[in-house]
CSV table of C-alpha atoms in Angstrom, one decimal:
chain,number,residue,atom,x,y,z
M,1,UNK,CA,-24.4,-37.0,17.4
M,2,UNK,CA,-27.8,-35.5,17.7
M,3,UNK,CA,-26.8,-32.1,15.7
M,4,UNK,CA,-30.5,-30.8,16.7
M,5,UNK,CA,-29.6,-31.3,20.6
M,6,UNK,CA,-25.7,-30.5,20.2
M,7,UNK,CA,-25.0,-28.8,16.6
M,8,UNK,CA,-21.5,-29.0,15.5
M,9,UNK,CA,-19.0,-26.9,16.6
M,10,UNK,CA,-16.1,-26.0,13.6
M,11,UNK,CA,-12.8,-24.4,14.8
M,12,UNK,CA,-12.4,-21.3,12.7
M,13,UNK,CA,-8.4,-21.1,13.0
M,14,UNK,CA,-7.9,-22.9,9.7
M,15,UNK,CA,-9.7,-20.7,7.6
M,16,UNK,CA,-8.3,-17.4,9.2
M,17,UNK,CA,-4.7,-19.0,9.1
M,18,UNK,CA,-5.1,-19.8,5.5
M,19,UNK,CA,-6.6,-16.4,4.2
M,20,UNK,CA,-4.4,-14.3,6.5
M,21,UNK,CA,-1.6,-16.3,4.8
M,22,UNK,CA,-2.8,-16.2,1.2
M,23,UNK,CA,-2.4,-20.1,1.4
M,24,UNK,CA,-5.1,-20.8,-1.0
M,25,UNK,CA,-4.0,-17.9,-3.5
M,26,UNK,CA,-0.3,-19.7,-3.0
M,27,UNK,CA,-1.6,-23.0,-4.5
M,28,UNK,CA,-3.0,-21.1,-7.3
M,29,UNK,CA,0.3,-19.2,-8.1
M,30,UNK,CA,2.8,-22.4,-7.7
M,31,UNK,CA,0.1,-24.5,-10.5
M,32,UNK,CA,0.0,-21.6,-12.3
M,33,UNK,CA,4.1,-21.5,-12.3
M,34,UNK,CA,4.2,-25.1,-12.8
M,35,UNK,CA,1.6,-24.9,-15.9
M,36,UNK,CA,3.9,-21.9,-17.5
M,37,UNK,CA,7.3,-23.6,-17.2
M,38,UNK,CA,6.6,-27.1,-17.0
M,39,UNK,CA,10.1,-27.9,-15.4
M,40,UNK,CA,11.7,-31.4,-15.7
M,41,UNK,CA,11.5,-32.4,-11.9
M,42,UNK,CA,9.0,-29.8,-10.6
M,43,UNK,CA,9.7,-30.1,-6.5
M,44,UNK,CA,12.9,-28.4,-6.7
M,45,UNK,CA,11.2,-25.4,-9.1
M,46,UNK,CA,8.4,-25.0,-6.2
M,47,UNK,CA,11.0,-25.5,-3.5
M,48,UNK,CA,13.0,-22.3,-5.1
M,49,UNK,CA,9.4,-20.3,-5.5
M,50,UNK,CA,8.8,-20.7,-2.3
M,51,UNK,CA,12.2,-19.7,-1.1
M,52,UNK,CA,11.4,-16.0,-2.3
M,53,UNK,CA,10.6,-14.0,0.2
M,54,UNK,CA,8.2,-11.7,-1.7
M,55,UNK,CA,5.7,-12.9,-4.5
M,56,UNK,CA,3.5,-9.8,-4.3
M,57,UNK,CA,5.3,-7.2,-6.0
M,58,UNK,CA,4.3,-4.6,-8.5
M,59,UNK,CA,3.5,-6.4,-12.4
M,60,UNK,CA,3.1,-3.4,-14.0
M,61,UNK,CA,2.8,-2.6,-18.0
M,62,UNK,CA,1.9,0.8,-18.9
M,63,UNK,CA,0.9,1.8,-22.6
M,64,UNK,CA,-0.1,4.5,-24.6
M,65,UNK,CA,0.4,6.4,-27.9
M,66,UNK,CA,3.3,8.7,-28.4
M,67,UNK,CA,3.9,11.6,-26.0
M,68,UNK,CA,1.1,10.3,-23.8
M,69,UNK,CA,3.2,11.0,-21.0
M,70,UNK,CA,4.7,7.5,-20.9
M,71,UNK,CA,7.9,7.6,-19.8
M,72,UNK,CA,7.3,10.8,-17.1
M,73,UNK,CA,4.5,8.4,-15.6
M,74,UNK,CA,6.5,5.6,-15.7
M,75,UNK,CA,9.3,6.9,-13.8
M,76,UNK,CA,6.9,8.4,-10.9
M,77,UNK,CA,6.1,5.2,-10.3
M,78,UNK,CA,9.5,3.2,-10.3
M,79,UNK,CA,10.2,6.3,-8.1
M,80,UNK,CA,7.6,5.5,-5.4
M,81,UNK,CA,7.5,2.2,-5.9
M,82,UNK,CA,11.2,1.3,-6.1
M,83,UNK,CA,10.5,-0.9,-9.2
M,84,UNK,CA,12.5,-1.7,-12.1
M,85,UNK,CA,12.3,0.3,-15.1
M,86,UNK,CA,11.8,-1.7,-18.6
M,87,UNK,CA,11.5,-0.4,-21.9
M,88,UNK,CA,12.1,-1.9,-25.2
M,89,UNK,CA,15.5,0.3,-25.5
M,90,UNK,CA,16.7,-0.8,-21.9
M,91,UNK,CA,16.0,-4.6,-22.6
M,92,UNK,CA,18.2,-4.3,-25.7
M,93,UNK,CA,20.9,-2.4,-24.1
M,94,UNK,CA,20.8,-4.5,-21.3
M,95,UNK,CA,20.9,-7.8,-22.8
M,96,UNK,CA,23.4,-10.4,-22.7
M,97,UNK,CA,26.1,-9.9,-25.3
M,98,UNK,CA,25.1,-12.7,-27.9
M,99,UNK,CA,21.2,-12.0,-27.3
M,100,UNK,CA,22.0,-7.9,-27.4
M,101,UNK,CA,24.4,-8.1,-30.8
M,102,UNK,CA,22.1,-10.3,-32.1
M,103,UNK,CA,19.0,-8.1,-31.8
M,104,UNK,CA,21.1,-5.3,-33.1
M,105,UNK,CA,21.9,-6.6,-35.9
M,106,UNK,CA,18.3,-6.4,-36.7
M,107,UNK,CA,18.0,-3.1,-35.5
M,108,UNK,CA,20.7,-1.8,-37.7
M,109,UNK,CA,19.2,-3.0,-40.8
M,110,UNK,CA,15.8,-1.7,-39.7
M,111,UNK,CA,14.1,-4.6,-39.0
M,112,UNK,CA,11.7,-6.0,-36.6
M,113,UNK,CA,13.2,-8.0,-33.9
M,114,UNK,CA,11.8,-11.7,-34.0
M,115,UNK,CA,9.6,-13.1,-31.7
M,116,UNK,CA,11.4,-15.6,-30.3
M,117,UNK,CA,14.6,-12.9,-29.7
M,118,UNK,CA,12.4,-10.8,-27.3
M,119,UNK,CA,11.2,-14.0,-25.8
M,120,UNK,CA,14.5,-15.1,-24.7
M,121,UNK,CA,15.8,-11.5,-23.8
M,122,UNK,CA,12.7,-10.9,-21.4
M,123,UNK,CA,13.1,-14.3,-20.0
M,124,UNK,CA,16.9,-13.6,-19.1
M,125,UNK,CA,15.3,-9.9,-17.7
M,126,UNK,CA,12.7,-10.9,-15.4
M,127,UNK,CA,15.3,-13.6,-14.2
M,128,UNK,CA,17.2,-10.8,-12.5
M,129,UNK,CA,17.1,-9.7,-8.9
M,130,UNK,CA,15.7,-6.4,-9.0
M,131,UNK,CA,12.6,-7.8,-11.2
M,132,UNK,CA,12.1,-10.8,-8.5
M,133,UNK,CA,12.4,-8.5,-5.7
M,134,UNK,CA,10.9,-5.6,-6.4
M,135,UNK,CA,8.9,-5.7,-9.1
M,136,UNK,CA,8.8,-3.9,-12.8
M,137,UNK,CA,6.9,-1.4,-14.5
M,138,UNK,CA,7.2,-1.9,-18.6
M,139,UNK,CA,6.8,1.5,-20.1
M,140,UNK,CA,5.3,1.4,-24.0
M,141,UNK,CA,6.0,-2.6,-24.6
M,142,UNK,CA,4.5,-5.3,-25.9
M,143,UNK,CA,3.6,-3.0,-29.0
M,144,UNK,CA,1.7,-5.7,-30.8
M,145,UNK,CA,-0.5,-8.6,-29.8
M,146,UNK,CA,2.0,-11.2,-30.4
M,147,UNK,CA,4.0,-10.1,-28.6
M,148,UNK,CA,2.0,-9.9,-25.5
M,149,UNK,CA,0.9,-13.1,-26.1
M,150,UNK,CA,4.6,-14.7,-26.1
M,151,UNK,CA,5.2,-12.7,-23.2
M,152,UNK,CA,2.2,-14.2,-21.7
M,153,UNK,CA,3.4,-17.7,-22.4
M,154,UNK,CA,6.7,-17.2,-20.4
M,155,UNK,CA,4.7,-16.3,-17.3
M,156,UNK,CA,4.8,-12.0,-18.0
M,157,UNK,CA,1.3,-11.8,-16.6
M,158,UNK,CA,1.0,-7.7,-15.7
M,159,UNK,CA,-1.1,-7.9,-12.4
M,160,UNK,CA,-2.0,-4.1,-13.7
M,161,UNK,CA,-2.4,-2.5,-17.0
M,162,UNK,CA,-2.3,0.9,-17.8
M,163,UNK,CA,-3.1,2.9,-21.1
M,164,UNK,CA,-2.5,6.3,-20.9
M,165,UNK,CA,-5.0,8.1,-24.0
M,166,UNK,CA,-5.7,11.4,-25.5
M,167,UNK,CA,-6.8,12.8,-28.8
M,168,UNK,CA,-4.7,12.6,-31.4
M,169,UNK,CA,-4.5,16.6,-32.2
M,170,UNK,CA,-3.3,16.9,-28.2
M,171,UNK,CA,-0.7,14.2,-29.0
M,172,UNK,CA,0.8,15.9,-32.4
M,173,UNK,CA,0.6,19.5,-30.1
M,174,UNK,CA,2.8,17.8,-27.5
M,175,UNK,CA,4.9,16.6,-29.9
M,176,UNK,CA,6.2,19.1,-31.8
M,177,UNK,CA,7.7,20.9,-28.1
M,178,UNK,CA,9.3,17.5,-26.6
M,179,UNK,CA,12.8,18.0,-25.3
M,180,UNK,CA,15.4,15.4,-23.8
M,181,UNK,CA,18.1,15.6,-21.2
M,182,UNK,CA,21.0,14.3,-23.4
M,183,UNK,CA,22.4,13.0,-20.3
M,184,UNK,CA,19.5,11.9,-18.2
M,185,UNK,CA,17.2,10.8,-21.0
M,186,UNK,CA,14.2,13.0,-19.0
M,187,UNK,CA,11.4,14.2,-20.8
M,188,UNK,CA,10.5,17.7,-20.9
M,189,UNK,CA,8.4,20.2,-23.0
M,190,UNK,CA,8.3,23.5,-24.2
M,191,UNK,CA,5.1,24.4,-22.9
M,192,UNK,CA,3.5,22.0,-20.4
M,193,UNK,CA,6.8,21.0,-18.5
M,194,UNK,CA,9.7,23.8,-18.9
M,195,UNK,CA,12.8,23.2,-16.2
M,196,UNK,CA,13.3,25.5,-14.0
M,197,UNK,CA,17.3,24.9,-13.9
M,198,UNK,CA,19.1,26.3,-16.5
M,199,UNK,CA,22.1,23.8,-16.9
M,200,UNK,CA,19.4,21.3,-17.5
M,201,UNK,CA,17.9,23.9,-20.3
M,202,UNK,CA,21.1,24.1,-21.9
M,203,UNK,CA,21.2,20.4,-22.3
M,204,UNK,CA,17.9,20.0,-23.7
M,205,UNK,CA,17.5,18.8,-27.3
M,206,UNK,CA,14.4,17.7,-30.1
M,207,UNK,CA,13.5,14.5,-29.5
M,208,UNK,CA,14.4,12.3,-32.6
M,209,UNK,CA,11.8,10.9,-34.6
M,210,UNK,CA,9.0,13.2,-33.0
M,211,UNK,CA,8.3,15.5,-36.0
M,212,UNK,CA,4.6,15.9,-36.7
M,213,UNK,CA,4.6,13.7,-40.1
M,214,UNK,CA,6.8,11.2,-37.6
M,215,UNK,CA,4.4,11.4,-35.0
M,216,UNK,CA,1.0,10.5,-37.3
M,217,UNK,CA,3.0,7.6,-38.6
M,218,UNK,CA,3.6,6.0,-35.1
M,219,UNK,CA,-0.3,7.0,-34.0
M,220,UNK,CA,-1.4,4.8,-37.3
M,221,UNK,CA,0.9,1.9,-36.2
M,222,UNK,CA,-0.2,2.8,-32.8
M,223,UNK,CA,-4.0,2.5,-33.4
M,224,UNK,CA,-3.4,-1.0,-35.5
M,225,UNK,CA,-2.3,-2.5,-32.9
M,226,UNK,CA,-3.9,-1.6,-29.6
M,227,UNK,CA,-7.5,-3.2,-29.6
M,228,UNK,CA,-5.2,-6.8,-30.3
M,229,UNK,CA,-2.8,-5.5,-26.9
M,230,UNK,CA,-6.8,-4.5,-24.9
M,231,UNK,CA,-7.6,-7.7,-25.3
M,232,UNK,CA,-4.8,-9.5,-24.3
M,233,UNK,CA,-4.9,-7.8,-21.2
M,234,UNK,CA,-9.0,-7.2,-20.9
M,235,UNK,CA,-9.0,-8.2,-17.6
M,236,UNK,CA,-6.5,-6.5,-15.7
M,237,UNK,CA,-6.5,-3.2,-18.0
M,238,UNK,CA,-7.7,0.6,-16.9
M,239,UNK,CA,-7.5,3.3,-19.3
M,240,UNK,CA,-6.8,7.0,-18.2
M,241,UNK,CA,-7.2,10.2,-19.9
M,242,UNK,CA,-3.4,11.8,-20.4
M,243,UNK,CA,-5.2,15.0,-21.4
M,244,UNK,CA,-4.9,16.5,-17.8
M,245,UNK,CA,-2.0,17.6,-16.1
M,246,UNK,CA,1.0,15.2,-15.1
M,247,UNK,CA,0.0,15.0,-11.3
M,248,UNK,CA,-4.0,14.2,-12.0
M,249,UNK,CA,-3.1,11.7,-14.0
M,250,UNK,CA,-0.1,10.2,-11.5
M,251,UNK,CA,-2.6,10.2,-8.9
M,252,UNK,CA,-5.3,8.4,-10.9
M,253,UNK,CA,-2.4,5.9,-12.0
M,254,UNK,CA,-1.6,5.2,-8.7
M,255,UNK,CA,-4.9,5.0,-7.7
M,256,UNK,CA,-5.5,1.8,-9.7
M,257,UNK,CA,-2.5,0.3,-9.0
M,258,UNK,CA,-3.0,0.1,-5.4
M,259,UNK,CA,-6.4,-2.0,-6.3
M,260,UNK,CA,-6.2,-5.7,-5.8
M,261,UNK,CA,-7.4,-7.7,-8.5
M,262,UNK,CA,-9.9,-10.1,-7.3
M,263,UNK,CA,-9.0,-13.6,-6.2
M,264,UNK,CA,-10.8,-16.7,-7.2
M,265,UNK,CA,-9.2,-18.5,-3.7
M,266,UNK,CA,-12.0,-19.6,-1.3
M,267,UNK,CA,-13.4,-16.5,0.3
M,268,UNK,CA,-15.7,-16.5,3.7
M,269,UNK,CA,-17.0,-13.4,4.7
M,270,UNK,CA,-16.2,-12.6,8.2
M,271,UNK,CA,-18.1,-8.8,8.7
M,272,UNK,CA,-18.5,-6.7,11.8
M,273,UNK,CA,-20.2,-3.6,11.8
M,274,UNK,CA,-20.1,-1.0,13.8
M,275,UNK,CA,-21.7,2.8,14.8
M,276,UNK,CA,-23.9,3.9,17.6
M,277,UNK,CA,-27.4,3.0,18.4
M,278,UNK,CA,-29.5,4.0,15.4
M,279,UNK,CA,-26.9,3.8,12.5
M,280,UNK,CA,-28.4,0.9,10.9
M,281,UNK,CA,-26.4,-1.9,11.6
M,282,UNK,CA,-29.2,-4.3,11.8
M,283,UNK,CA,-30.6,-3.0,8.5
M,284,UNK,CA,-27.5,-3.5,6.6
M,285,UNK,CA,-26.5,-6.7,8.1
M,286,UNK,CA,-30.4,-8.3,6.8
M,287,UNK,CA,-29.5,-7.1,3.6
M,288,UNK,CA,-26.2,-8.4,3.3
M,289,UNK,CA,-27.4,-11.9,4.9
M,290,UNK,CA,-30.2,-11.9,2.6
M,291,UNK,CA,-28.3,-11.3,-0.9
M,292,UNK,CA,-25.0,-13.1,0.4
M,293,UNK,CA,-26.5,-16.1,2.3
M,294,UNK,CA,-24.4,-15.4,5.3
M,295,UNK,CA,-25.6,-15.8,8.6
M,296,UNK,CA,-26.7,-12.7,10.0
M,297,UNK,CA,-25.9,-12.7,14.0
M,298,UNK,CA,-27.1,-9.9,16.5
M,299,UNK,CA,-25.2,-10.0,19.7
M,300,UNK,CA,-28.0,-8.6,21.6
M,301,UNK,CA,-30.6,-11.6,20.3
M,302,UNK,CA,-28.0,-14.0,21.1
M,303,UNK,CA,-27.7,-13.3,24.5
M,304,UNK,CA,-31.5,-13.2,24.6
M,305,UNK,CA,-32.1,-16.8,22.8
M,306,UNK,CA,-29.4,-18.2,25.4
M,307,UNK,CA,-31.5,-16.9,28.4
M,308,UNK,CA,-35.1,-18.2,27.0
M,309,UNK,CA,-33.4,-21.6,26.3
M,310,UNK,CA,-32.1,-21.9,29.5
M,311,UNK,CA,-28.7,-22.7,28.5
M,312,UNK,CA,-25.6,-22.6,31.3
M,313,UNK,CA,-24.3,-19.2,29.9
M,314,UNK,CA,-27.9,-17.7,29.3
M,315,UNK,CA,-28.8,-18.7,33.0
M,316,UNK,CA,-25.1,-16.6,34.0
M,317,UNK,CA,-26.8,-13.9,31.9
M,318,UNK,CA,-30.2,-13.8,33.2
M,319,UNK,CA,-29.0,-13.0,36.4
M,320,UNK,CA,-27.3,-9.8,35.3
M,321,UNK,CA,-29.8,-8.8,32.9
M,322,UNK,CA,-32.5,-8.8,35.8
M,323,UNK,CA,-30.5,-5.9,37.5
M,324,UNK,CA,-30.1,-4.1,34.3
M,325,UNK,CA,-26.4,-5.1,34.7
M,326,UNK,CA,-23.9,-5.5,31.9
M,327,UNK,CA,-23.3,-8.6,31.3
M,328,UNK,CA,-19.3,-9.7,31.2
M,329,UNK,CA,-17.5,-9.7,28.5
M,330,UNK,CA,-16.8,-13.8,29.5
M,331,UNK,CA,-20.2,-14.8,29.3
M,332,UNK,CA,-21.2,-12.7,26.2
M,333,UNK,CA,-18.0,-14.2,24.2
M,334,UNK,CA,-19.1,-17.6,25.1
M,335,UNK,CA,-22.5,-17.3,24.1
M,336,UNK,CA,-21.0,-15.6,20.9
M,337,UNK,CA,-18.1,-18.3,20.4
M,338,UNK,CA,-20.5,-21.1,20.5
M,339,UNK,CA,-22.9,-19.6,17.5
M,340,UNK,CA,-19.8,-18.0,15.2
M,341,UNK,CA,-18.1,-22.0,15.2
M,342,UNK,CA,-21.5,-23.2,14.1
M,343,UNK,CA,-21.0,-24.8,10.7
M,344,UNK,CA,-23.6,-22.7,8.9
M,345,UNK,CA,-21.1,-19.5,10.0
M,346,UNK,CA,-17.7,-21.5,9.4
M,347,UNK,CA,-18.9,-22.5,5.9
M,348,UNK,CA,-21.3,-19.8,4.9
M,349,UNK,CA,-19.9,-16.4,6.5
M,350,UNK,CA,-21.2,-14.3,9.2
M,351,UNK,CA,-22.3,-10.6,9.6
M,352,UNK,CA,-21.9,-9.2,13.3
M,353,UNK,CA,-23.9,-6.4,14.6
M,354,UNK,CA,-23.4,-4.8,18.3
M,355,UNK,CA,-20.2,-6.9,19.5
M,356,UNK,CA,-17.4,-5.9,20.0
M,357,UNK,CA,-18.0,-2.5,22.5
M,358,UNK,CA,-14.7,-1.9,23.2
M,359,UNK,CA,-11.0,-2.9,22.4
M,360,UNK,CA,-10.6,-5.7,24.7
M,361,UNK,CA,-13.8,-7.2,23.2
M,362,UNK,CA,-12.5,-6.7,19.8
M,363,UNK,CA,-8.4,-8.8,21.2
M,364,UNK,CA,-10.8,-11.1,22.6
M,365,UNK,CA,-12.6,-11.8,19.5
M,366,UNK,CA,-9.4,-12.2,18.1
M,367,UNK,CA,-7.5,-14.7,20.4
M,368,UNK,CA,-11.1,-17.1,20.0
M,369,UNK,CA,-10.3,-17.0,16.5
M,370,UNK,CA,-12.8,-15.2,14.7
M,371,UNK,CA,-10.8,-12.3,13.2
M,372,UNK,CA,-13.2,-10.0,11.0
M,373,UNK,CA,-11.8,-9.7,7.4
M,374,UNK,CA,-14.5,-6.7,6.9
M,375,UNK,CA,-15.1,-4.0,9.5
M,376,UNK,CA,-17.4,-1.1,8.9
M,377,UNK,CA,-18.0,1.5,10.9
M,378,UNK,CA,-21.5,3.3,10.2
M,379,UNK,CA,-21.2,7.4,11.1
M,380,UNK,CA,-24.3,9.0,11.1
M,381,UNK,CA,-24.2,12.8,13.3
M,382,UNK,CA,-26.2,13.0,16.8
M,383,UNK,CA,-29.3,14.7,15.7
M,384,UNK,CA,-29.8,12.3,13.0
M,385,UNK,CA,-29.6,9.7,15.1
M,386,UNK,CA,-31.9,11.3,17.6
M,387,UNK,CA,-34.4,12.1,15.0
M,388,UNK,CA,-34.3,8.4,13.9
M,389,UNK,CA,-34.9,7.0,16.9
M,390,UNK,CA,-37.3,9.6,19.3
M,391,UNK,CA,-39.8,9.6,16.5
M,392,UNK,CA,-40.6,5.7,16.2
M,393,UNK,CA,-43.0,4.3,17.2
M,394,UNK,CA,-44.8,0.9,17.6
M,395,UNK,CA,-48.6,-0.1,17.2
M,396,UNK,CA,-48.9,-2.3,20.3
M,397,UNK,CA,-52.3,-4.3,18.4
M,398,UNK,CA,-50.4,-5.2,15.1
M,399,UNK,CA,-47.1,-4.7,16.2
M,400,UNK,CA,-46.4,-2.5,13.3
M,401,UNK,CA,-43.6,0.3,13.3
M,402,UNK,CA,-43.8,3.7,12.1
M,403,UNK,CA,-42.1,6.9,11.9
M,404,UNK,CA,-43.5,10.2,12.6
M,405,UNK,CA,-41.3,11.8,10.0
M,406,UNK,CA,-40.1,9.3,7.5
M,407,UNK,CA,-43.2,6.3,8.0
M,408,UNK,CA,-46.0,7.8,9.6
M,409,UNK,CA,-49.4,6.7,10.3
M,410,UNK,CA,-52.3,6.6,7.9
M,411,UNK,CA,-55.0,7.4,10.1
M,412,UNK,CA,-55.4,9.3,13.4
M,413,UNK,CA,-57.3,6.1,14.8
M,414,UNK,CA,-53.5,4.2,14.4
M,415,UNK,CA,-51.9,7.6,15.5
M,416,UNK,CA,-53.6,7.3,18.9
M,417,UNK,CA,-52.4,3.7,19.5
M,418,UNK,CA,-48.8,4.1,19.2
M,419,UNK,CA,-46.4,4.1,21.8
M,420,UNK,CA,-43.2,4.8,22.2
M,421,UNK,CA,-40.4,1.9,23.9
M,422,UNK,CA,-38.6,3.8,26.5
M,423,UNK,CA,-35.4,3.2,25.4
M,424,UNK,CA,-36.0,5.4,22.4
M,425,UNK,CA,-36.8,8.2,24.9
M,426,UNK,CA,-34.0,11.2,24.4
M,427,UNK,CA,-32.3,10.8,27.5
M,428,UNK,CA,-31.7,7.1,27.0
M,429,UNK,CA,-30.9,7.6,23.2
M,430,UNK,CA,-28.2,10.5,24.5
M,431,UNK,CA,-26.8,7.8,27.1
M,432,UNK,CA,-26.5,5.2,24.2
M,433,UNK,CA,-24.5,7.8,22.1
M,434,UNK,CA,-22.1,8.9,24.8
M,435,UNK,CA,-21.2,5.4,26.2
M,436,UNK,CA,-20.4,4.5,21.8
M,437,UNK,CA,-17.9,7.4,22.1
M,438,UNK,CA,-15.7,6.4,24.8
M,439,UNK,CA,-15.0,3.4,23.1
M,440,UNK,CA,-14.9,4.5,19.2
M,441,UNK,CA,-11.7,5.9,19.1
M,442,UNK,CA,-9.7,3.1,20.4
M,443,UNK,CA,-12.1,0.4,18.2
M,444,UNK,CA,-10.6,2.8,15.2
M,445,UNK,CA,-7.1,2.9,16.4
M,446,UNK,CA,-7.8,-1.4,16.6
M,447,UNK,CA,-9.5,-2.0,13.1
M,448,UNK,CA,-6.8,0.2,11.4
M,449,UNK,CA,-7.8,-1.5,7.9
M,450,UNK,CA,-11.7,-0.4,8.7
M,451,UNK,CA,-13.5,1.2,6.0
M,452,UNK,CA,-15.8,4.6,7.4
M,453,UNK,CA,-19.3,4.4,6.2
M,454,UNK,CA,-21.4,8.0,5.8
M,455,UNK,CA,-24.8,6.2,7.1
M,456,UNK,CA,-27.0,9.3,6.6
M,457,UNK,CA,-28.8,8.3,4.0
M,458,UNK,CA,-30.6,6.3,2.0
M,459,UNK,CA,-30.3,2.7,3.2
M,460,UNK,CA,-30.0,1.1,-0.2
M,461,UNK,CA,-27.3,4.0,-0.7
M,462,UNK,CA,-25.5,2.4,2.2
M,463,UNK,CA,-25.9,-1.3,1.3
M,464,UNK,CA,-24.3,-0.5,-2.2
M,465,UNK,CA,-21.1,1.5,-0.3
M,466,UNK,CA,-20.7,-1.8,2.0
M,467,UNK,CA,-21.1,-4.0,-0.9
M,468,UNK,CA,-18.7,-2.5,-2.9
M,469,UNK,CA,-16.1,-3.0,-0.2
M,470,UNK,CA,-17.0,-6.3,0.7
M,471,UNK,CA,-16.8,-8.1,-2.6
M,472,UNK,CA,-13.8,-6.4,-3.7
M,473,UNK,CA,-10.5,-6.9,-2.2
M,474,UNK,CA,-9.4,-3.6,-0.8
M,475,UNK,CA,-6.7,-1.3,-2.1
M,476,UNK,CA,-3.0,-2.8,-1.4
M,477,UNK,CA,-0.9,-0.4,1.0
M,478,UNK,CA,2.6,0.2,-0.1
M,479,UNK,CA,5.5,0.2,2.6
M,480,UNK,CA,7.7,1.4,-0.1
């Protein structure tokens, strides 16, 4: 086949299906579990993993010094996500009898539980239904780098690690007012978090081991080990200032938990830029294409090129263009499909602007197999759009474009040569704005995960906002 005359068209279905269903991430996860567990018979082991209804469960480690609010935040996270709450204490208390008795014997002697015993206890706990199906939040554990390494060796690798941090003086002050509910184990504070119920107040007692001397001793131990633990979780850790109101701390923690770590799985950018005329879609598409070597696809330019090439859909479109009529969706989609299915678009990815203009067109694009993985609305006030477009003009001798406000001509001679395109007259601009807003709401409803960008600012600032949402996964929506 002569690629110059008839470019190779690649069906987009495989890449779209694989990305939508996480095929590459699934391969990575299965191989990772094989290397960790090294089963004697790999096939039944892999089948068992694939039978799990949900592999994408929260796996969170919450660390911090004493009195930093770990218990309060951990319980809030568990209530929000309905996950298992794991601590060093309940790991021992809920272990099977033989493991529990062995661990308790060390605790009774005032000795540390050996790493191998912790390994067996945690391995047994992580195999239970609640951890497998709902996920877990591990509070204040591991306590040392050695424990963290043992946990990693058995496959206990958190997707998120949160470290609550505060000055030691603040922590000592907090500890002195700390009280515990003897029935529920909930933590309160005489100054910052006193319960309104008199019944709960009557049950509160001082927390054992939280005298000033005891807290200082615990802080010394914490600072001795925390740097080693942080190195184990350096790719997933987030340090959050705990010296602020509890609601603010939780909001920051939960915001971090909704982020998704970058995946090394193959990813082909398929980006759609939507917005009113003059919002800078073409500029942003060019910036993305230049930096990331993806294909810039302008629907308007494609139609013009098809007409110039006198292709079959181009000749069909020409009839409508000559009569200043809108080209039917079927013809536009045919032209667009031929371009997006070419090898460069499939292999490198694409950024599309000028299409879709309505929900119907968006649905047709999806049915054709070209489902975007990022959609951006570039929002600009109408007055700014009118200012951008009506004040621009072109020098017909040099072809250079000017803007009377942002890029005025340097000489009167050039200024006198400038010509304004008929489509940039105010009535024409406002007509195109009205057309865009007619369909904007239905496009918003269709692309529910689209990101809205304030495009009424410097183009490179807009580009940085778009870029940050392309290179990083979008936040996770927890439907719990």
